Structures are given as C-alpha cells and as structure tokens.
XYZ file of C-alpha atoms in Angstrom:
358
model
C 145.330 -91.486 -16.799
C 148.343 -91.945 -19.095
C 151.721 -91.083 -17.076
C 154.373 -88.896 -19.346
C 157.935 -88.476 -18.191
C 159.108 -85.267 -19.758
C 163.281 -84.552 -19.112
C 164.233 -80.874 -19.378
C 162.984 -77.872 -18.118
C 163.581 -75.461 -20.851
C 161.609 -73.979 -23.970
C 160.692 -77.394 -25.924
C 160.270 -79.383 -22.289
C 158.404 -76.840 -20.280
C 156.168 -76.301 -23.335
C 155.746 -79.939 -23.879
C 154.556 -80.428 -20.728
C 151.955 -77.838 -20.813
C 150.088 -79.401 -23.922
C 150.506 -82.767 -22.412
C 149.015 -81.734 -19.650
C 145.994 -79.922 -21.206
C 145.123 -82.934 -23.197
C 145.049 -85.235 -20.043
C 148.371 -86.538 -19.268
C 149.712 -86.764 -15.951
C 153.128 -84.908 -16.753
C 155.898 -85.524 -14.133
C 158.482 -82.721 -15.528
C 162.373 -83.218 -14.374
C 165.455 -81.496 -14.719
C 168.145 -79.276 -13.701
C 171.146 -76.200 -14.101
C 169.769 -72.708 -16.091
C 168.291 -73.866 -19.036
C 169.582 -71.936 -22.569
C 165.667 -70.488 -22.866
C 166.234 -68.650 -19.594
C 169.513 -67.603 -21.238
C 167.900 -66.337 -24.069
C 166.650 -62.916 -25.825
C 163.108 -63.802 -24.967
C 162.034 -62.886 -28.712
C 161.124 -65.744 -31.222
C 161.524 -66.094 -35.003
C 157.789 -67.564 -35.581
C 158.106 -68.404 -39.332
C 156.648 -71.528 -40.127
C 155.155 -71.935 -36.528
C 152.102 -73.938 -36.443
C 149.191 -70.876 -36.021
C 147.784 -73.349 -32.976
C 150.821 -73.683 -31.546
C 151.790 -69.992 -31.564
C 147.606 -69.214 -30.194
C 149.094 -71.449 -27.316
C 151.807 -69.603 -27.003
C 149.890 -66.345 -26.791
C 147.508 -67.640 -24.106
C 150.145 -68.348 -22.036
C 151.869 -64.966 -22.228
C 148.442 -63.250 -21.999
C 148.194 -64.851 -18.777
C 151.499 -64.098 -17.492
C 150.753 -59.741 -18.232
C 153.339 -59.686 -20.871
C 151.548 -60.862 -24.158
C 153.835 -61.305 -27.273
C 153.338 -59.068 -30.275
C 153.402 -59.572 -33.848
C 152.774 -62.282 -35.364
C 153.999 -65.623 -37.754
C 154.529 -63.282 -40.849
C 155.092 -60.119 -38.984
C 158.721 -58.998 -38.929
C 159.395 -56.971 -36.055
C 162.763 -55.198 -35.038
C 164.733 -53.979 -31.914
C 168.064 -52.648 -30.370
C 170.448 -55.259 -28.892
C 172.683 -53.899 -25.762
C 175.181 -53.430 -27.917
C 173.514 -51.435 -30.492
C 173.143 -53.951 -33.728
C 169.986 -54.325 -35.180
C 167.828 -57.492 -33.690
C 164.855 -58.983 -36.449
C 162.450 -61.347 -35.103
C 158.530 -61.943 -35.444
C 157.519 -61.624 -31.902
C 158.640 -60.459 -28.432
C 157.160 -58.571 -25.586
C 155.764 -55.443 -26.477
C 158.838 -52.893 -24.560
C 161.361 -54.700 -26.911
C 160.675 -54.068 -30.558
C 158.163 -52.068 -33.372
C 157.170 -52.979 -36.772
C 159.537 -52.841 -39.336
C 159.514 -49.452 -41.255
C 158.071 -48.077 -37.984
C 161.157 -47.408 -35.916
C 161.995 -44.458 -34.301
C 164.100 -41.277 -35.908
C 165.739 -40.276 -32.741
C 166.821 -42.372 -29.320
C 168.621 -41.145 -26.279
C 170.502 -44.553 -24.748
C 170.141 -44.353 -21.289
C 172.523 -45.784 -19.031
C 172.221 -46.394 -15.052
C 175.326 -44.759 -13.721
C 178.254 -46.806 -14.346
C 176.402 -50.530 -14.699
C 177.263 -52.689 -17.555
C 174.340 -53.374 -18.984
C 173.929 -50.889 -21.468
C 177.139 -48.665 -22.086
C 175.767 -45.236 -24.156
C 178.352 -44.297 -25.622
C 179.232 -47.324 -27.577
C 175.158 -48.229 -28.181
C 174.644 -44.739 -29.765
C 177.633 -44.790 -31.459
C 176.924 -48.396 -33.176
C 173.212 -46.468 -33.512
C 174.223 -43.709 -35.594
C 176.355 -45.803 -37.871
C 173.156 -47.610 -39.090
C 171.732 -44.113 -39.791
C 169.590 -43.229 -36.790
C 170.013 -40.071 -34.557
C 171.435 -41.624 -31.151
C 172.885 -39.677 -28.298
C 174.231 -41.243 -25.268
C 172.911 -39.888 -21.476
C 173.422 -41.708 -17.820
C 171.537 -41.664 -14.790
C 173.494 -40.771 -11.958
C 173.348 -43.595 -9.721
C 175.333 -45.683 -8.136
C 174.853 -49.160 -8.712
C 177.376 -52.214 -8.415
C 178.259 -53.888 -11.786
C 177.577 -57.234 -10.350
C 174.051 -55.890 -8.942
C 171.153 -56.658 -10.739
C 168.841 -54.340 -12.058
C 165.286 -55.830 -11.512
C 166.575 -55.927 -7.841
C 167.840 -52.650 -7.987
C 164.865 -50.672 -9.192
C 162.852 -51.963 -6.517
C 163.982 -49.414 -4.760
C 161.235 -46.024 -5.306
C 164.042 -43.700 -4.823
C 166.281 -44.948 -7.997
C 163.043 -44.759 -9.734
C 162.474 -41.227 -8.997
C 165.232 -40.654 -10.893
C 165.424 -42.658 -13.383
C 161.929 -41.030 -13.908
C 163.271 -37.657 -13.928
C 165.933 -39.014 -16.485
C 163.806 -39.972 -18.966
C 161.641 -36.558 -18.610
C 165.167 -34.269 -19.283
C 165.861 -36.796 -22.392
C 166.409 -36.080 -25.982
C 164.633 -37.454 -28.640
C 161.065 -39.255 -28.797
C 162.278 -42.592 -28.019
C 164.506 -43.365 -24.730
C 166.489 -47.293 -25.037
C 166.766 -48.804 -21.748
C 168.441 -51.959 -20.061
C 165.730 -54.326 -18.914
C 164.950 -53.327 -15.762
C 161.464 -55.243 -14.704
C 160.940 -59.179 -13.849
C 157.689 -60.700 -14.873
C 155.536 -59.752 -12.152
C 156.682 -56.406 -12.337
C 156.786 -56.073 -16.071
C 153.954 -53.734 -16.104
C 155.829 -51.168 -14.580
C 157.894 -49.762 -18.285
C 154.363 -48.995 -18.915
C 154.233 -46.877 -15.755
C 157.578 -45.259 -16.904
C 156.449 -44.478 -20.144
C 153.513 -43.041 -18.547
C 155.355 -40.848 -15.915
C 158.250 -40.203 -18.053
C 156.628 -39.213 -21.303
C 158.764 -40.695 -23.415
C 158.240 -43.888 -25.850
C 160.559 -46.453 -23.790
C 162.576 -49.342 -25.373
C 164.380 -52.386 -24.038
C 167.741 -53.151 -25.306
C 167.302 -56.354 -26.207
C 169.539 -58.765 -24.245
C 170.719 -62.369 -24.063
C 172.093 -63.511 -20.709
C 169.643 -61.587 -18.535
C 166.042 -60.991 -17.933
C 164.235 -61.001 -21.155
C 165.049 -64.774 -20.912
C 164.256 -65.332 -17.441
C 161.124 -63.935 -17.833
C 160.330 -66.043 -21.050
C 160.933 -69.243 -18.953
C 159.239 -67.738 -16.082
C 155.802 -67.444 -17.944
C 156.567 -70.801 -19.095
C 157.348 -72.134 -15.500
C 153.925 -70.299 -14.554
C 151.982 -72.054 -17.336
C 152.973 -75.079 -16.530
C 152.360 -75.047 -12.681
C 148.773 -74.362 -13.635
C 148.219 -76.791 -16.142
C 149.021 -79.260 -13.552
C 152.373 -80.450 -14.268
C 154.365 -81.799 -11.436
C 157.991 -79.783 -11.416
C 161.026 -81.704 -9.796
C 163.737 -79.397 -9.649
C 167.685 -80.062 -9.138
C 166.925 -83.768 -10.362
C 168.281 -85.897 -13.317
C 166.753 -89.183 -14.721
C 170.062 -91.751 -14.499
C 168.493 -94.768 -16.180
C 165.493 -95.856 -18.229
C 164.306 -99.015 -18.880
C 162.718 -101.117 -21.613
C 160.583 -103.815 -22.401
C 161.259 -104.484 -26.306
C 160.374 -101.198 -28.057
C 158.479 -99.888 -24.636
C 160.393 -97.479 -22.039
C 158.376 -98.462 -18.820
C 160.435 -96.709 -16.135
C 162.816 -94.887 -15.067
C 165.195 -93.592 -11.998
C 165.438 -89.926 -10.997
C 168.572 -88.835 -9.131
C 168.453 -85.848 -6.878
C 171.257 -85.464 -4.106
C 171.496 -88.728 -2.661
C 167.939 -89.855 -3.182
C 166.761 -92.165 -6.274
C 163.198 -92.755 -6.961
C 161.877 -94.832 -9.866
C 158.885 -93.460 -12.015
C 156.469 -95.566 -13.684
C 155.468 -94.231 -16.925
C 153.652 -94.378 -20.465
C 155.656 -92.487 -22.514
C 158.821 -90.433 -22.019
C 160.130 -87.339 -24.126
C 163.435 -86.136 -23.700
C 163.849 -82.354 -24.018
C 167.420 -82.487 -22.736
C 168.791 -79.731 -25.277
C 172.461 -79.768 -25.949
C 176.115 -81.435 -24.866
C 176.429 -77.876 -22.800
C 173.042 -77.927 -20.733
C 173.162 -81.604 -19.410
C 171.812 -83.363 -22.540
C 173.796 -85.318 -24.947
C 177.138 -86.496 -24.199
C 180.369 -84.743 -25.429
C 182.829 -87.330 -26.607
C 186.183 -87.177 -28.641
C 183.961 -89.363 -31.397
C 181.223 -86.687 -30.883
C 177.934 -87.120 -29.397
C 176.139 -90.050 -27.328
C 173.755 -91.181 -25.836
C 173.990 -90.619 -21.940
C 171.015 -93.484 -21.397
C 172.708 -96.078 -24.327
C 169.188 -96.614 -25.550
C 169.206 -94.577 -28.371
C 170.726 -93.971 -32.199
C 172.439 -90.280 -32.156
C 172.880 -89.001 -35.322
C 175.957 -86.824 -36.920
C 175.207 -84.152 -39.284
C 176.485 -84.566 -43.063
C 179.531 -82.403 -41.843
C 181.075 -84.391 -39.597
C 181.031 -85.744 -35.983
C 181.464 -82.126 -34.548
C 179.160 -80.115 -36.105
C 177.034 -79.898 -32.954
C 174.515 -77.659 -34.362
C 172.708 -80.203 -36.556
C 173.381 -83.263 -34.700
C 171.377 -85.316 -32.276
C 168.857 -88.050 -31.569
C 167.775 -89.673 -34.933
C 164.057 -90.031 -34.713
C 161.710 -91.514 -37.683
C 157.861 -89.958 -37.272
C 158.948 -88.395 -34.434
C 159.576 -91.256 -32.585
C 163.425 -91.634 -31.124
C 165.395 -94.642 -32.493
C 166.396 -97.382 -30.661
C 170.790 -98.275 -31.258
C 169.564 -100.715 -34.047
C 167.639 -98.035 -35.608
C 164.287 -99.532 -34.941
C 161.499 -96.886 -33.743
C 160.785 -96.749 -30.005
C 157.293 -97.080 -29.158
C 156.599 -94.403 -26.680
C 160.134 -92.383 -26.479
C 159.892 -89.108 -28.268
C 162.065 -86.124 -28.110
C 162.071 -82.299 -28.912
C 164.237 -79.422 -29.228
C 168.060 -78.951 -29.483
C 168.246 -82.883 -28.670
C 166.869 -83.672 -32.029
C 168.976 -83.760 -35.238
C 168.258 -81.175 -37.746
C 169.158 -80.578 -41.000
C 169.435 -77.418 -40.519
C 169.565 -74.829 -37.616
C 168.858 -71.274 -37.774
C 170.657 -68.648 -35.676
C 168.113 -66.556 -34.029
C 165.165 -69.407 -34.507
C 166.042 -71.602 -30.946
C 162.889 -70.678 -29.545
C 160.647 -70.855 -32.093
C 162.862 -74.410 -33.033
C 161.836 -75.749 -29.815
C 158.507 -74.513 -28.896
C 157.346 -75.739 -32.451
C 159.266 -79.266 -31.950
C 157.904 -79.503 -28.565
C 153.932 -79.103 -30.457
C 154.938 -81.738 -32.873
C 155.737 -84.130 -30.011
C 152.999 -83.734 -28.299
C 150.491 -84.356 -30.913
C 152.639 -87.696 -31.895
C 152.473 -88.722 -28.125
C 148.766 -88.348 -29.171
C 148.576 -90.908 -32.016
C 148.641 -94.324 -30.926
C-alpha cells in the first residue's frame, strides 16, 4: 500500500486526504492552528467544479445530515450578519434560496444583547436593498463572549426563542447560527415549532465554517485517514527528484515518516504555510521554487508554489517526482474573492488524480 503524507488540515488537505484514501492510499494527515476553512462562510462558489468532485462533495455532506444545495450552475443567495447580500452556488440548506426566490418580508431576530446579529443595523442595510426588514430581540441574557451553539443547548432559551419566532412579523425570520453539526437538524425543528420560514445570517468567523470542516474532519476519519493533530512536518528529504521522508514535530517529540508521495496543503503565509519575508514568500522546507505573481513580490493572493502538471518544482525548476500541492499554497493567476472553497476543494481533486498517474 502506497504511503501519502498530506500537510494541512483544512479544505484542499482534509479533502485530499479523503480521495486518497478512497482510492487506496494509506494517508497520514498532519497539521495544526484553526485552519481558514473552519474560518469560513461554509458556502462555496462551485463554478467550474469538476461534477465528480462536487458528487464527492455531496456524499460527504449527505453523510454528515447537512447536505449542500444547489448546484455547479445554480446561483443561490443569502443574508450576511451584517445585512449585504451573499451569492454563491451552494451552502447548507438554512443559509440561502434560489435567486429570484427570496423572501418579501424578514423580521431579524436578535438574542438579547449578543453580537452576532445586531437588528437594527441588519434590517436597516435590508431595507436599503429594497426588502421589507424589521428588527425584533429575544429577551435573553446571554454574554457577548458566549457562544451560541453552547448557549441554546439549554431547552429553556429555546422555549423562547421558540415563542419569538411564533410573535414575529413577516414570513421569513433571519437568525444567527445557532446549531453545530450534530445538532444542525434542530432549525428544522424551529421552523417546525415556530412556523416561520427560518434563515441563517450567513457568517464568517463562526459556525457555518466550523461545521464545514467538521463534516470534512468526519469524512475523513471514516475513510481511514490517520489525523495527527497539533503537529508540523520540520524537514523533508530527497533522493534526486524523490521526497522519501520526512520529520513531524509535535511538542518535544519528532518522529520520521516514510512515505511515497507528499502533498502540501499548507494554505497561506497567515495559517502556517509559506514563509513571510521582506523579499516575499519562501519556502519554509528550501526544497521548492515559490513563485511571485506578475504584480510584484507582495501580492500574496496569486503567489505560491510554482508547480508544472501539478507537480511542485524543485529550486532549479525541475519537476518533483512525487511532491504535489493544493490550495492557497499554489500560485494562481488569478484568485477569486468568495471562490476559496471551491479553489481548494477543486485543487485538492486535481491532486489527487495526478498522485494517481504514474
């Protein structure tokens, strides 16, 4: 059985690892810190997505009770927390509705005095774009450094929140997200109880991302991929064009990892990938060519490893044999605010089926 190294454990790595692992690979996964998919909106831009790569990515979230909606040419909207309009082509099904299909009239619903969704400012933003928004709060007391999912674990907050929703105006009620994975199901539960058509205001830096990684995380553990958590890979090394180990670092233990192939899914200079230097980005392993986008050493968004068939380079510029990367690691030509996911999921596919070709 063919040994894969994969480093990084968000989108592009954790997805990697799953299709490595389903076509036979023994997939020893590393990596460490919050990655920027759990940091994310949890909705992907799926234009241009492989359709067996995005069936993939369906099974996964079918599994996890939160399947995805929409589709590669299916453009989909929502409500951010802070009331601008959010386009994308699939997310889970509490966040958004087809385009042209939106509602006429939404009471934002705010839990007591908790940041997470202010009212006033999300209806006023709301009516400004032409829809008929009116601000209401549950009264509840909940910290501003509390979270939610934790906090509406509690049946008593959810009586209310229930009642909340019954005395609201409007056919369509926005909420914060209030529900982890596992308990994901329950929005349906509130919709149910509360009669209302609920909405999630759709928001980075919180659960909507968490959960994303977390079906990930889930998929991956059942495909079979051995997770090392808290660890970073300090040094690979070669044989010619061949990467045939390498040493993992966690606290003050090093172990070194034979392997077959490696892929680096390390993302960016601000989540413990490529090095930030006054000359602009490098190579933390000083194996491989990194390469600066056409505007200059510190446009960040379009640089990163130079790879040729989607095999890295070595410093000479000479294909690696079995080092491959995906995600925001790679250079691009051209990155696409509001595409990261869908970037790296679909990067992460490609990989995997180069891994495949000898």
């Amino acid at each position: 059985m063919r040994t894969a190294l994969v480093v990084g454990l968000g989108a592009a790595g954790t997805f990697a690892s799953i299709c490595l692992a389903k076509k036979g690979w023994k997939v020893l996964a590393v990596g460490k810190g919050t990655s920027s998919c759990a940091m994310s909106t949890g909705c992907l831009n799926g234009s241009g997505m492989d359709p067996e790569c995005l069936r993939e990515l369906s099974r996964l979230f079918q599994a996890s009770g939160m399947p995805l909606v929409g589709g590669v040419d299916e453009k989909r909207t929502g409500i951010t927390n802070l009331g601008t309009r959010y386009d994308c082509t699939l997310s889970a099904p509490g966040s958004t509705w087809v385009q042209g299909n939106g509602p006429q009239s939404v009471t934002v619903l705010g839990m007591g005095k908790h940041p997470s969704l202010r009212p006033n400012l999300v209806a006023s933003v709301l009516r400004s774009w032409g829809m008929d928004a009116r601000p209401q709060i549950v009264p509840m007391d909940i910290p501003g450094e509390s979270s939610l999912t934790a906090a509406f674990r509690d049946q008593g907050r959810l009586d209310r929140l229930i009642n909340s929703i019954k005395e609201a105006w409007g056919e369509t009620v926005l909420l914060p997200p209030l529900f982890s994975l596992k308990d994901y199901g329950r929005l349906n539960e509130l919709e149910r109880l509360g009669g209302r058509r609920l909405k999630e205001a759709i928001t980075p830096l919180g659960t909507p991302g968490e959960r994303f990684h977390q079906v990930l995380e889930d998929g991956a553990r059942e495909a079979g991929v051995e997770i090392w958590y808290g660890r970073r890979v300090t040094a690979l090394r070669t044989e010619g064009d061949l990467i045939t180990s390498a040493d993992v670092q966690g606290g003050l233990e090093t172990r070194t990892v034979d392997l077959d192939a490696v892929l680096l899914a390390t993302g960016g200079p601000l989540t413990d990938g490529l090095l930030l230097r006054q000359t602009g980005l490098d190579d933390p392993f000083g194996l491989f060519l990194v390469k600066e986008s056409g505007e200059g050493p510190h446009d960040l968004m379009r640089s990163g490893y130079a790879h040729r068939g989607g095999r890295l380079l070595s410093r000479s510029g000479t294909p690696m044999a079995n080092a491959f990367a995906a995600g925001d690691c790679l250079a691009f030509s051209l990155r696409s605010p509001g595409k990261g996911l869908g970037d790296a999921t679909s990067s992460a596919w490609d990989a995997v089926h180069t891994m495949e070709v000898p």
